[in-house]
CSV table of C-alpha atoms in Angstrom, one decimal:
chain,number,residue,atom,x,y,z
A,2,MET,CA,0.0,0.0,0.0
A,3,GLY,CA,2.6,2.5,1.1
A,4,ILE,CA,5.0,1.6,-1.8
A,5,ILE,CA,2.3,1.8,-4.4
A,6,LEU,CA,1.3,5.2,-3.1
A,7,LEU,CA,5.0,6.3,-3.3
A,8,ILE,CA,5.3,5.1,-6.9
A,9,LEU,CA,2.0,6.8,-7.9
A,10,ILE,CA,3.1,10.1,-6.3
A,11,ALA,CA,6.5,9.8,-8.0
A,12,ILE,CA,4.8,9.4,-11.3
A,13,MET,CA,2.8,12.5,-10.6
A,14,ILE,CA,6.0,14.5,-9.8
A,15,ILE,CA,7.7,13.3,-13.0
A,16,GLY,CA,4.6,14.2,-15.0
A,17,SER,CA,4.5,17.6,-13.5
A,18,ILE,CA,8.3,18.1,-14.3
A,19,VAL,CA,7.5,17.2,-17.9
A,20,ALA,CA,4.5,19.5,-17.9
A,21,ILE,CA,6.6,22.4,-16.7
A,22,GLU,CA,9.7,22.0,-18.7
A,23,THR,CA,8.6,20.7,-22.1
A,24,LYS,CA,8.7,23.2,-25.0
A,25,ASN,CA,5.4,22.3,-26.8
A,26,LEU,CA,2.2,23.5,-25.2
A,27,LEU,CA,0.1,20.6,-26.3
A,28,SER,CA,2.5,18.0,-24.7
A,29,SER,CA,2.5,20.1,-21.6
A,30,VAL,CA,-1.3,20.0,-21.3
A,31,ILE,CA,-1.3,16.2,-21.9
A,32,SER,CA,1.3,15.7,-19.2
A,33,CYS,CA,-0.9,17.7,-16.8
A,34,GLY,CA,-3.6,15.1,-17.6
A,35,VAL,CA,-1.2,12.3,-16.5
A,36,VAL,CA,-0.9,14.0,-13.1
A,37,GLY,CA,-4.7,14.3,-12.8
A,38,PHE,CA,-5.5,10.7,-13.7
A,39,CYS,CA,-2.8,9.3,-11.3
A,40,LEU,CA,-4.4,11.6,-8.6
A,41,SER,CA,-7.8,9.9,-9.2
A,42,ILE,CA,-6.2,6.4,-8.7
A,43,VAL,CA,-4.6,7.7,-5.5
A,44,PHE,CA,-8.0,8.9,-4.3
A,45,LEU,CA,-9.5,5.5,-5.0
A,46,MET,CA,-6.8,3.8,-2.9
A,47,LEU,CA,-7.2,6.2,0.0
A,48,GLY,CA,-10.9,5.3,0.4
A,49,ALA,CA,-12.5,8.2,-1.3
A,50,PRO,CA,-14.6,6.8,-4.2
A,51,ASP,CA,-16.8,10.0,-4.4
A,52,ILE,CA,-13.8,12.1,-5.1
A,53,ALA,CA,-12.2,9.6,-7.5
A,54,ILE,CA,-15.3,9.7,-9.8
A,55,THR,CA,-15.4,13.5,-9.7
A,56,GLN,CA,-11.7,13.8,-10.4
A,57,VAL,CA,-11.8,11.5,-13.5
A,58,VAL,CA,-14.6,13.4,-15.1
A,59,VAL,CA,-13.3,16.9,-14.2
A,60,GLU,CA,-9.9,16.0,-15.5
A,61,ILE,CA,-11.4,15.1,-18.9
A,62,LEU,CA,-13.2,18.5,-19.0
A,63,ILE,CA,-10.0,20.3,-17.9
A,64,LEU,CA,-8.1,18.7,-20.8
A,65,VAL,CA,-10.8,19.6,-23.3
A,66,ILE,CA,-10.9,23.2,-22.1
A,67,LEU,CA,-7.1,23.6,-22.1
A,68,ILE,CA,-6.7,22.0,-25.5
A,69,ARG,CA,-9.4,24.4,-26.7
A,70,ALA,CA,-7.3,27.3,-25.5
A,71,THR,CA,-4.1,26.1,-27.0
A,72,ILE,CA,-4.8,24.1,-30.2
A,73,THR,CA,-5.4,26.9,-32.7
A,74,THR,CA,-3.1,29.5,-31.2
A,75,ASP,CA,0.6,29.9,-31.7
A,76,ASN,CA,2.0,27.2,-29.5
A,77,THR,CA,5.7,27.5,-30.2
A,78,ALA,CA,8.0,27.8,-27.3
A,79,ILE,CA,8.7,31.2,-25.9
A,80,GLU,CA,12.5,31.8,-25.8
A,81,GLY,CA,14.1,34.8,-24.4
A,82,ALA,CA,16.9,36.1,-22.3
A,83,ARG,CA,16.6,34.5,-18.8
A,84,ASP,CA,17.1,36.8,-15.9
A,85,THR,CA,19.2,34.9,-13.4
A,86,PHE,CA,18.2,36.8,-10.3
A,87,PRO,CA,14.5,35.8,-10.1
A,88,TYR,CA,15.3,32.1,-10.8
A,89,VAL,CA,18.1,32.0,-8.1
A,90,SER,CA,16.0,33.8,-5.5
A,91,SER,CA,12.9,31.7,-6.1
A,92,LEU,CA,15.0,28.5,-5.9
A,93,ILE,CA,16.5,29.6,-2.6
A,94,PHE,CA,13.1,30.4,-1.3
A,95,PHE,CA,11.7,27.1,-2.3
A,96,GLY,CA,14.6,25.2,-0.7
A,97,LEU,CA,14.1,27.1,2.6
A,98,PHE,CA,10.3,26.4,2.4
A,99,LEU,CA,10.9,22.7,2.0
A,100,ILE,CA,13.4,22.5,4.8
A,101,PHE,CA,11.1,24.3,7.3
A,102,SER,CA,8.1,22.4,6.1
A,103,TRP,CA,9.9,19.1,7.0
A,104,PHE,CA,10.2,20.3,10.6
A,105,ALA,CA,6.6,21.5,10.6
A,106,LEU,CA,5.2,18.2,9.3
A,107,GLN,CA,6.7,16.4,12.3
A,108,GLU,CA,4.0,18.1,14.4
A,109,LEU,CA,1.1,16.8,12.3
A,110,PRO,CA,-0.6,13.5,13.2
A,111,ARG,CA,1.2,10.6,11.6
A,112,PHE,CA,0.0,9.1,8.3
A,113,GLY,CA,-2.7,6.5,8.9
A,114,GLU,CA,-3.7,7.8,12.4
A,115,PRO,CA,-5.9,10.9,11.9
A,116,LEU,CA,-7.5,12.9,14.7
A,117,MET,CA,-11.1,12.3,14.3
A,118,ARG,CA,-12.9,14.0,17.1
A,119,VAL,CA,-15.7,15.5,15.1
A,120,SER,CA,-15.7,13.0,12.3
A,121,ARG,CA,-16.2,10.1,14.7
A,122,GLU,CA,-19.5,11.6,15.7
A,123,TYR,CA,-20.4,12.0,12.0
A,124,LEU,CA,-19.6,8.3,11.3
A,125,LYS,CA,-21.4,7.1,14.4
A,126,THR,CA,-24.6,9.1,14.1
A,127,GLY,CA,-24.7,10.4,10.5
A,128,ALA,CA,-26.7,7.6,9.0
A,129,ALA,CA,-29.2,7.5,11.8
A,130,LYS,CA,-29.7,11.3,12.0
A,131,THR,CA,-30.0,12.1,8.3
A,132,GLY,CA,-31.1,8.9,6.7
A,133,ALA,CA,-28.4,9.0,4.0
A,134,THR,CA,-26.1,6.0,4.1
A,135,ASN,CA,-23.4,7.8,2.2
A,136,ILE,CA,-21.7,9.8,5.1
A,137,VAL,CA,-19.9,12.1,2.7
A,138,THR,CA,-23.2,13.3,1.3
A,139,SER,CA,-24.7,13.6,4.7
A,140,VAL,CA,-21.8,15.9,5.8
A,141,LEU,CA,-22.0,17.8,2.5
A,142,LEU,CA,-25.7,18.5,2.4
A,143,ASP,CA,-26.9,18.2,6.0
A,144,PHE,CA,-24.3,18.9,8.7
A,145,ARG,CA,-22.4,21.4,6.6
A,146,GLY,CA,-25.1,22.6,4.2
A,147,TYR,CA,-24.2,26.2,4.8
A,148,ASP,CA,-20.7,25.5,3.5
A,149,THR,CA,-22.1,24.0,0.3
A,150,VAL,CA,-24.2,27.1,-0.3
A,151,GLY,CA,-21.0,29.1,-0.2
A,152,GLU,CA,-19.3,26.8,-2.6
A,153,ALA,CA,-22.2,26.9,-5.0
A,154,THR,CA,-22.0,30.7,-4.8
A,155,VAL,CA,-18.3,30.7,-5.7
A,156,LEU,CA,-19.0,28.4,-8.7
A,157,PHE,CA,-21.8,30.7,-9.8
A,158,THR,CA,-19.7,33.8,-9.5
A,159,SER,CA,-16.8,32.3,-11.5
A,160,ILE,CA,-19.1,31.3,-14.3
A,161,ILE,CA,-20.8,34.7,-14.3
A,162,GLY,CA,-17.3,36.3,-14.4
A,163,ALA,CA,-16.3,34.2,-17.4
A,164,PHE,CA,-19.5,35.2,-19.2
A,165,VAL,CA,-18.8,38.9,-18.5
A,166,ILE,CA,-15.3,38.6,-19.9
A,167,LEU,CA,-16.4,36.6,-22.9
A,168,ARG,CA,-19.5,38.5,-24.0
A,169,ARG,CA,-19.4,40.3,-27.4
A,170,LYS,CA,-21.2,43.5,-26.5
A,171,GLY,CA,-18.1,45.6,-26.0
A,172,ARG,CA,-16.7,44.7,-29.4
A,173,LYS,CA,-19.8,45.5,-31.4
A,174,GLU,CA,-18.9,49.1,-32.0
A,175,LYS,CA,-15.4,48.1,-33.1
A,176,SER,CA,-16.7,45.6,-35.6
A,177,GLU,CA,-19.2,48.1,-37.0
A,178,ALA,CA,-16.4,50.6,-37.5
A,179,ASP,CA,-14.2,48.0,-39.0
A,180,SER,CA,-16.9,46.8,-41.4
A,181,GLU,CA,-17.3,50.3,-42.7
A,182,LYS,CA,-13.6,50.6,-43.3
A,183,PHE,CA,-12.7,47.2,-44.6
A,184,GLY,CA,-16.0,45.6,-45.5
A,185,ILE,CA,-15.7,42.8,-42.9
A,186,LEU,CA,-18.7,40.6,-42.3
A,187,GLU,CA,-21.1,41.5,-39.5
A,188,ASP,CA,-20.9,39.7,-36.2
A,189,ASP,CA,-23.8,37.3,-36.8
A,190,ASP,CA,-22.6,36.5,-40.3
A,191,ILE,CA,-19.2,35.5,-39.0
A,192,LYS,CA,-20.8,33.3,-36.3
A,193,ASP,CA,-23.0,31.6,-38.8
A,194,SER,CA,-20.2,30.9,-41.2
A,195,PHE,CA,-18.5,28.5,-38.7
A,196,GLU,CA,-19.5,24.9,-38.9
A,197,GLY,CA,-18.9,22.5,-36.1
A,198,PHE,CA,-16.8,23.0,-33.1
B,266,MET,CA,5.4,11.6,6.9
B,267,PHE,CA,7.5,11.3,3.7
B,268,LEU,CA,4.2,11.2,1.6
B,269,TYR,CA,3.2,14.6,3.1
B,270,PHE,CA,6.7,15.9,2.1
B,271,LEU,CA,6.3,14.6,-1.5
B,272,THR,CA,3.0,16.4,-1.7
B,273,LEU,CA,4.6,19.7,-0.7
B,274,VAL,CA,7.3,19.1,-3.3
B,275,LEU,CA,4.5,18.8,-5.9
B,276,MET,CA,3.1,22.1,-4.6
B,277,VAL,CA,6.4,23.9,-4.8
B,278,MET,CA,6.9,22.8,-8.4
B,279,GLY,CA,3.5,24.2,-9.3
B,280,LEU,CA,4.5,27.5,-7.6
B,281,TYR,CA,7.8,27.5,-9.5
B,282,CYS,CA,5.9,27.1,-12.8
B,283,LEU,CA,3.6,29.9,-11.7
B,284,ILE,CA,6.4,32.3,-10.9
B,285,ALA,CA,9.2,31.5,-13.4
B,286,LYS,CA,7.5,30.6,-16.7
B,287,LYS,CA,6.6,33.4,-19.1
B,288,ASN,CA,3.8,31.6,-21.0
B,289,ILE,CA,0.3,32.3,-19.7
B,290,VAL,CA,-0.9,28.7,-20.4
B,291,LYS,CA,2.1,27.4,-18.5
B,292,LYS,CA,1.1,29.6,-15.6
B,293,ILE,CA,-2.5,28.1,-15.7
B,294,ILE,CA,-1.0,24.6,-15.6
B,295,GLY,CA,1.0,25.6,-12.6
B,296,ILE,CA,-2.1,26.7,-10.8
B,297,VAL,CA,-3.8,23.4,-11.7
B,298,ILE,CA,-0.9,21.4,-10.3
B,299,MET,CA,-1.0,23.3,-7.1
B,300,GLU,CA,-4.7,22.6,-6.7
B,301,TYR,CA,-4.1,18.9,-7.2
B,302,SER,CA,-1.4,18.8,-4.5
B,303,ILE,CA,-3.5,20.6,-2.0
B,304,ASN,CA,-6.4,18.3,-2.5
B,305,LEU,CA,-4.1,15.3,-2.2
B,306,PHE,CA,-2.7,16.7,1.1
B,307,LEU,CA,-6.1,17.1,2.6
B,308,ILE,CA,-7.2,13.5,1.7
B,309,LEU,CA,-3.9,12.0,2.9
B,310,ILE,CA,-4.4,13.6,6.3
B,311,GLY,CA,-7.8,12.0,6.7
B,312,TYR,CA,-6.7,8.5,5.8
B,313,LYS,CA,-6.9,5.8,8.5
B,314,LYS,CA,-4.7,2.7,8.3
B,315,ASP,CA,-6.7,-0.2,6.7
B,316,GLY,CA,-9.6,2.1,6.4
B,317,ILE,CA,-12.8,1.6,4.5
B,318,ALA,CA,-14.8,4.2,2.5
B,319,PRO,CA,-17.2,6.2,4.7
B,320,ILE,CA,-20.3,4.6,3.2
B,321,LEU,CA,-22.7,2.5,5.2
B,322,LEU,CA,-23.5,-0.8,3.3
B,323,LYS,CA,-25.9,-3.6,4.3
B,324,ASN,CA,-23.0,-5.9,5.4
B,325,VAL,CA,-21.2,-3.2,7.3
B,326,SER,CA,-22.4,-2.4,10.8
B,327,VAL,CA,-22.2,1.1,12.3
B,328,GLU,CA,-19.7,0.0,14.9
B,329,GLU,CA,-17.3,-1.3,12.2
B,330,LEU,CA,-17.7,1.9,10.2
B,331,THR,CA,-17.0,4.0,13.3
B,332,SER,CA,-13.8,2.1,14.1
B,333,ARG,CA,-12.4,1.6,10.6
B,334,GLY,CA,-13.9,4.4,8.4
B,335,VAL,CA,-11.7,7.1,7.0
B,336,ASP,CA,-12.4,10.8,7.7
B,337,PRO,CA,-15.5,12.0,5.8
B,338,LEU,CA,-15.0,15.7,6.5
B,339,PRO,CA,-12.0,16.6,4.2
B,340,GLN,CA,-13.6,14.4,1.5
B,341,ALA,CA,-16.8,16.5,1.6
B,342,LEU,CA,-14.8,19.8,1.3
B,343,VAL,CA,-12.4,18.5,-1.4
B,344,LEU,CA,-15.4,17.3,-3.5
B,345,THR,CA,-16.7,20.8,-3.9
B,346,SER,CA,-13.2,22.3,-4.3
B,347,ILE,CA,-12.5,20.1,-7.4
B,348,VAL,CA,-15.6,21.4,-9.2
B,349,ILE,CA,-14.9,24.9,-8.2
B,350,GLY,CA,-11.4,24.4,-9.7
B,351,LEU,CA,-13.0,23.7,-13.0
B,352,GLY,CA,-15.0,26.9,-12.8
B,353,THR,CA,-12.0,29.1,-12.0
B,354,LEU,CA,-10.1,27.3,-14.7
B,355,ALA,CA,-12.8,28.4,-17.2
B,356,LEU,CA,-12.5,31.9,-15.9
B,357,MET,CA,-8.7,31.9,-16.3
B,358,VAL,CA,-8.9,30.5,-19.9
B,359,ALA,CA,-11.4,33.3,-20.7
B,360,ILE,CA,-9.0,36.0,-19.5
B,361,CYS,CA,-6.2,34.2,-21.4
B,362,LEU,CA,-8.2,34.3,-24.7
B,363,ARG,CA,-9.0,38.0,-24.2
B,364,ILE,CA,-5.2,38.7,-23.7
B,365,TYR,CA,-4.4,36.7,-26.8
B,366,GLU,CA,-7.0,38.7,-28.7
B,367,LYS,CA,-5.5,42.0,-27.6
B,368,TYR,CA,-1.8,41.3,-27.8
B,369,LYS,CA,-1.6,38.3,-30.3
B,370,THR,CA,0.8,36.5,-28.0
B,371,PHE,CA,1.0,34.5,-24.8
B,372,ASP,CA,4.3,35.9,-23.7
B,373,MET,CA,4.1,37.9,-20.4
B,374,SER,CA,7.3,39.9,-21.0
B,375,LYS,CA,6.0,41.2,-24.3
B,376,ILE,CA,2.7,42.1,-22.7
B,377,ASN,CA,4.5,44.1,-20.1
B,378,LYS,CA,6.4,46.1,-22.8
B,379,LEU,CA,3.2,46.9,-24.7
B,380,LYS,CA,1.5,48.4,-21.6
B,381,GLY,CA,0.2,51.9,-21.7
C,199,MET,CA,-34.7,9.0,-37.8
C,200,ASP,CA,-34.0,10.0,-41.4
C,201,ASN,CA,-32.8,13.3,-40.0
C,202,LEU,CA,-30.3,11.6,-37.8
C,203,GLU,CA,-29.0,9.4,-40.6
C,204,ASN,CA,-28.5,12.5,-42.7
C,205,GLU,CA,-26.7,14.1,-39.8
C,206,ILE,CA,-24.3,11.2,-39.6
C,207,ARG,CA,-23.7,11.0,-43.3
C,208,ASP,CA,-23.0,14.7,-43.5
C,209,THR,CA,-19.2,15.0,-43.6
C,210,ASN,CA,-19.0,18.7,-43.5
C,211,LYS,CA,-20.1,19.2,-39.9
C,212,GLY,CA,-18.2,17.8,-36.9
C,213,MET,CA,-16.1,14.7,-37.0
C,214,THR,CA,-16.2,11.5,-39.2
C,215,SER,CA,-19.1,9.2,-39.4
C,216,ILE,CA,-17.3,6.5,-37.2
C,217,VAL,CA,-17.2,8.9,-34.3
C,218,LYS,CA,-20.7,10.0,-34.9
C,219,THR,CA,-22.1,6.5,-34.9
C,220,ILE,CA,-20.3,5.5,-31.7
C,221,VAL,CA,-21.4,8.7,-30.0
C,222,ARG,CA,-25.0,7.9,-31.0
C,223,TYR,CA,-24.9,4.6,-29.2
C,224,VAL,CA,-22.8,5.7,-26.2
C,225,MET,CA,-24.7,8.9,-25.5
C,226,GLY,CA,-27.8,7.3,-23.9
C,227,ILE,CA,-25.6,5.2,-21.6
C,228,ILE,CA,-23.7,8.3,-20.4
C,229,VAL,CA,-26.9,10.2,-19.7
C,230,ILE,CA,-28.4,7.2,-17.8
C,231,PHE,CA,-25.2,6.8,-15.8
C,232,GLY,CA,-25.1,10.5,-14.9
C,233,ALA,CA,-28.8,10.5,-13.8
C,234,TYR,CA,-28.1,7.4,-11.7
C,235,ILE,CA,-25.1,9.1,-10.0
C,236,VAL,CA,-27.3,12.1,-9.2
C,237,LEU,CA,-30.4,10.2,-8.0
C,238,TYR,CA,-28.5,7.6,-5.9
C,239,GLY,CA,-26.1,10.2,-4.4
C,240,HIS,CA,-27.3,9.5,-0.8
C,241,LEU,CA,-26.8,5.8,-1.0
C,242,THR,CA,-23.8,5.1,-3.2
C,243,PRO,CA,-20.7,7.1,-4.1
C,244,GLY,CA,-21.5,10.1,-6.2
C,245,GLY,CA,-23.9,13.0,-5.7
C,246,GLY,CA,-24.9,16.2,-7.3
C,247,PHE,CA,-21.4,17.5,-8.2
C,248,ALA,CA,-20.1,14.3,-9.8
C,249,GLY,CA,-23.3,13.5,-11.6
C,250,GLY,CA,-23.6,17.0,-12.9
C,251,VAL,CA,-20.1,17.0,-14.4
C,252,ILE,CA,-20.9,13.6,-16.0
C,253,LEU,CA,-24.1,15.0,-17.6
C,254,ALA,CA,-22.2,18.1,-18.8
C,255,SER,CA,-19.5,15.9,-20.3
C,256,ALA,CA,-22.3,14.1,-22.3
C,257,TYR,CA,-23.2,17.4,-23.9
C,258,VAL,CA,-19.6,18.2,-24.5
C,259,ILE,CA,-19.2,14.9,-26.4
C,260,LEU,CA,-22.3,15.7,-28.4
C,261,THR,CA,-20.8,19.2,-29.3
C,262,LEU,CA,-17.4,17.8,-30.2
C,263,ALA,CA,-18.8,15.0,-32.5
C,264,PHE,CA,-21.8,16.5,-34.2
C,265,GLY,CA,-21.0,20.2,-34.2
C,266,ARG,CA,-22.4,23.1,-32.3
C,267,GLU,CA,-25.8,23.5,-34.1
C,268,LEU,CA,-27.2,20.1,-33.0
C,269,ALA,CA,-26.0,20.5,-29.4
C,270,LEU,CA,-27.5,23.9,-29.2
C,271,GLY,CA,-30.8,22.5,-30.5
C,272,LYS,CA,-30.8,20.1,-27.6
C,273,MET,CA,-30.1,22.8,-25.0
C,274,SER,CA,-29.7,26.4,-26.1
C,275,ASN,CA,-27.3,28.8,-24.4
C,276,THR,CA,-30.2,30.8,-23.0
C,277,ALA,CA,-31.8,27.7,-21.6
C,278,ALA,CA,-28.5,26.7,-20.0
C,279,SER,CA,-28.2,30.0,-18.2
C,280,VAL,CA,-31.8,29.9,-17.0
C,281,LEU,CA,-31.4,26.3,-15.7
C,282,ASP,CA,-28.2,27.4,-14.0
C,283,ASN,CA,-30.0,30.1,-12.1
C,284,LEU,CA,-33.0,27.9,-11.4
C,285,GLY,CA,-30.7,25.2,-9.9
C,286,ALA,CA,-29.0,27.6,-7.6
C,287,LEU,CA,-32.3,29.2,-6.6
C,288,ALA,CA,-33.9,25.8,-5.9
C,289,PHE,CA,-31.0,24.9,-3.7
C,290,ILE,CA,-31.3,28.0,-1.6
C,291,VAL,CA,-35.1,27.8,-1.5
C,292,ILE,CA,-34.8,24.3,-0.1
C,293,GLY,CA,-32.4,25.6,2.6
C,294,ILE,CA,-34.8,28.5,3.5
C,295,LEU,CA,-37.8,26.2,3.7
C,296,GLY,CA,-35.9,24.6,6.6
C,297,PHE,CA,-37.0,27.7,8.6
C,298,THR,CA,-40.6,26.3,8.6
C,299,ALA,CA,-39.3,23.7,11.0
C,300,GLY,CA,-36.8,25.8,12.9
C,301,ALA,CA,-33.4,26.3,11.3
C,302,PHE,CA,-31.6,26.9,8.0
C,303,PHE,CA,-31.0,23.6,6.1
C,304,LEU,CA,-33.0,21.6,8.6
C,305,ASN,CA,-34.1,18.2,7.3
C,306,PHE,CA,-37.8,18.9,7.5
C,307,LEU,CA,-39.1,15.9,5.5
C,308,ALA,CA,-39.5,12.4,6.7
C,309,LYS,CA,-36.3,10.4,6.9
C,310,GLY,CA,-37.8,7.2,5.6
C,311,GLU,CA,-36.2,3.8,5.7
C,312,GLN,CA,-32.5,3.3,5.2
C,313,PHE,CA,-31.2,1.9,1.9
C,314,ARG,CA,-34.3,3.0,0.0
C,315,LEU,CA,-34.3,5.5,-2.9
C,316,PHE,CA,-37.0,7.7,-1.3
C,317,SER,CA,-35.3,8.4,2.0
C,318,ALA,CA,-33.1,10.9,3.7
C,319,GLY,CA,-35.6,13.9,3.5
C,320,ILE,CA,-34.2,16.9,1.6
C,321,ILE,CA,-30.9,15.4,0.6
C,322,PRO,CA,-32.0,13.9,-2.8
C,323,LEU,CA,-33.8,17.1,-3.7
C,324,CYS,CA,-30.6,19.1,-2.9
C,325,ASN,CA,-28.6,16.6,-5.1
C,326,ILE,CA,-31.0,17.1,-8.0
C,327,ALA,CA,-30.8,20.9,-7.7
C,328,ILE,CA,-27.0,20.9,-7.6
C,329,GLY,CA,-26.9,18.4,-10.5
C,330,ILE,CA,-29.0,20.7,-12.7
C,331,LYS,CA,-26.9,23.7,-11.7
C,332,VAL,CA,-23.5,22.1,-12.4
C,333,THR,CA,-24.7,20.6,-15.7
C,334,ALA,CA,-26.1,23.8,-17.0
C,335,SER,CA,-23.2,26.0,-15.9
C,336,LEU,CA,-20.4,23.8,-17.3
C,337,PHE,CA,-22.2,23.3,-20.6
C,338,ALA,CA,-22.9,27.0,-20.9
C,339,ILE,CA,-19.2,27.9,-20.2
C,340,PHE,CA,-18.0,25.3,-22.7
C,341,ILE,CA,-20.3,26.7,-25.4
C,342,ALA,CA,-19.2,30.3,-24.7
C,343,LEU,CA,-15.5,29.4,-24.9
C,344,SER,CA,-16.1,27.5,-28.1
C,345,ILE,CA,-18.1,30.3,-29.9
C,346,PHE,CA,-15.9,33.1,-28.7
C,347,GLY,CA,-12.6,31.2,-29.4
C,348,ARG,CA,-13.6,30.8,-33.0
C,349,PHE,CA,-14.5,34.4,-33.2
C,350,ILE,CA,-11.1,35.6,-31.9
C,351,TYR,CA,-9.1,33.5,-34.3
C,352,GLN,CA,-11.2,34.7,-37.3
C,353,MET,CA,-10.7,38.3,-36.3
C,354,THR,CA,-6.9,37.8,-35.8
C,355,ASP,CA,-6.6,36.1,-39.2
C,356,VAL,CA,-8.3,39.0,-40.9
C,357,GLU,CA,-6.3,41.6,-39.2
C,358,GLU,CA,-3.0,39.8,-39.8
C,359,SER,CA,-3.6,39.2,-43.5
C,360,GLY,CA,-4.6,42.9,-43.8
C,361,GLY,CA,-1.5,44.0,-42.1
C,362,GLU,CA,0.8,42.0,-44.4
C,363,GLU,CA,-0.7,43.5,-47.5
């Protein structure tokens, strides 16, 4: 169990190294997918089937959206003069962060022996109090329903923000001005001329 | 203990990608990797040795679930955070497409030079 | 039926007919699986968030394989926005209805018998509301990114070719 977990997390670290350092953007996105799918296997091994299901499907959608952003754009590597100072300072900072985190992690409960003062009550009385036999759902929607309202609000806000950024109202004046100058098609004509995704 | 440390290594690599890379899509990938590592850290803390999933089945009694079940609380919080990660990713990609429309490039250093 | 056959044979829109045929057979299974995950969220692993993402991915597959027009015919962008708002509103209304029994998000319906589909009071209703909300919002954001992305690249191509001349 522990060894398999170590191997899977090592695969995740190697995948993220490839995702960070490779030149081509499409390979980078696909390596990011490797990290996500290994993560879902780890969730399944750690006794969290709810999260494993969600992670698999969300990972597929993340890949589709990221490939959508990169596939038709200019995805060559960005070369340039590297400033040494930011790299060296950030590496020193990360080294210090890892060293101090090693000492801080000694204070946490050891792996496999969680503190479960609140959760034991949930496990003991959750099914009887709420009637839902999936304890995760009973925590999510009954004991901590107020949290879930907040999370739904955050999701709603991010979607609304994306719509506000993506809407075409601000560019209509520009396209009209351009169409007078260059004879470009109108907004709706351009939209209709595309077929498929 | 070593597993927690590896998770933090993963987080630091995402942070490095976020700070040092110049491509905007690379920065988004760094944020996604950081999200993964934090979710994994929360689930690892809640794991109990030889634990079973916190779901009451017909052949599992309540006493067995109480003594062997893993922590359901971080699972419930991570479950929503994954879906919210998808929403914020869509927001970031929208901003990224807007920047590409204005500057015709993903390079942050060029975008700084064209400011104003 | 003839309409669908024509849609599959039409090679101008979307992907090849192999992909379209497979999507046609797999689509129903995905939708049934997503609905199962949403409805049985209080008994088995799953719930509103996971099932909603699965249902949204069904629509994304439809968009990728058959093109945007057919997917928008199944659920238009306006309908997706309205369903998004209705899902969020229904979730909060269920929470506020708990005040009739005393507190916010109180489980005011009968608990029922364990391991049955109709049990656990308000939890299945909340799951359905969250499922509708997540499905609609993710599908809407995908459609918006798809339409607007195309538009950006068209505009940049026109401007770049104009600049070169």
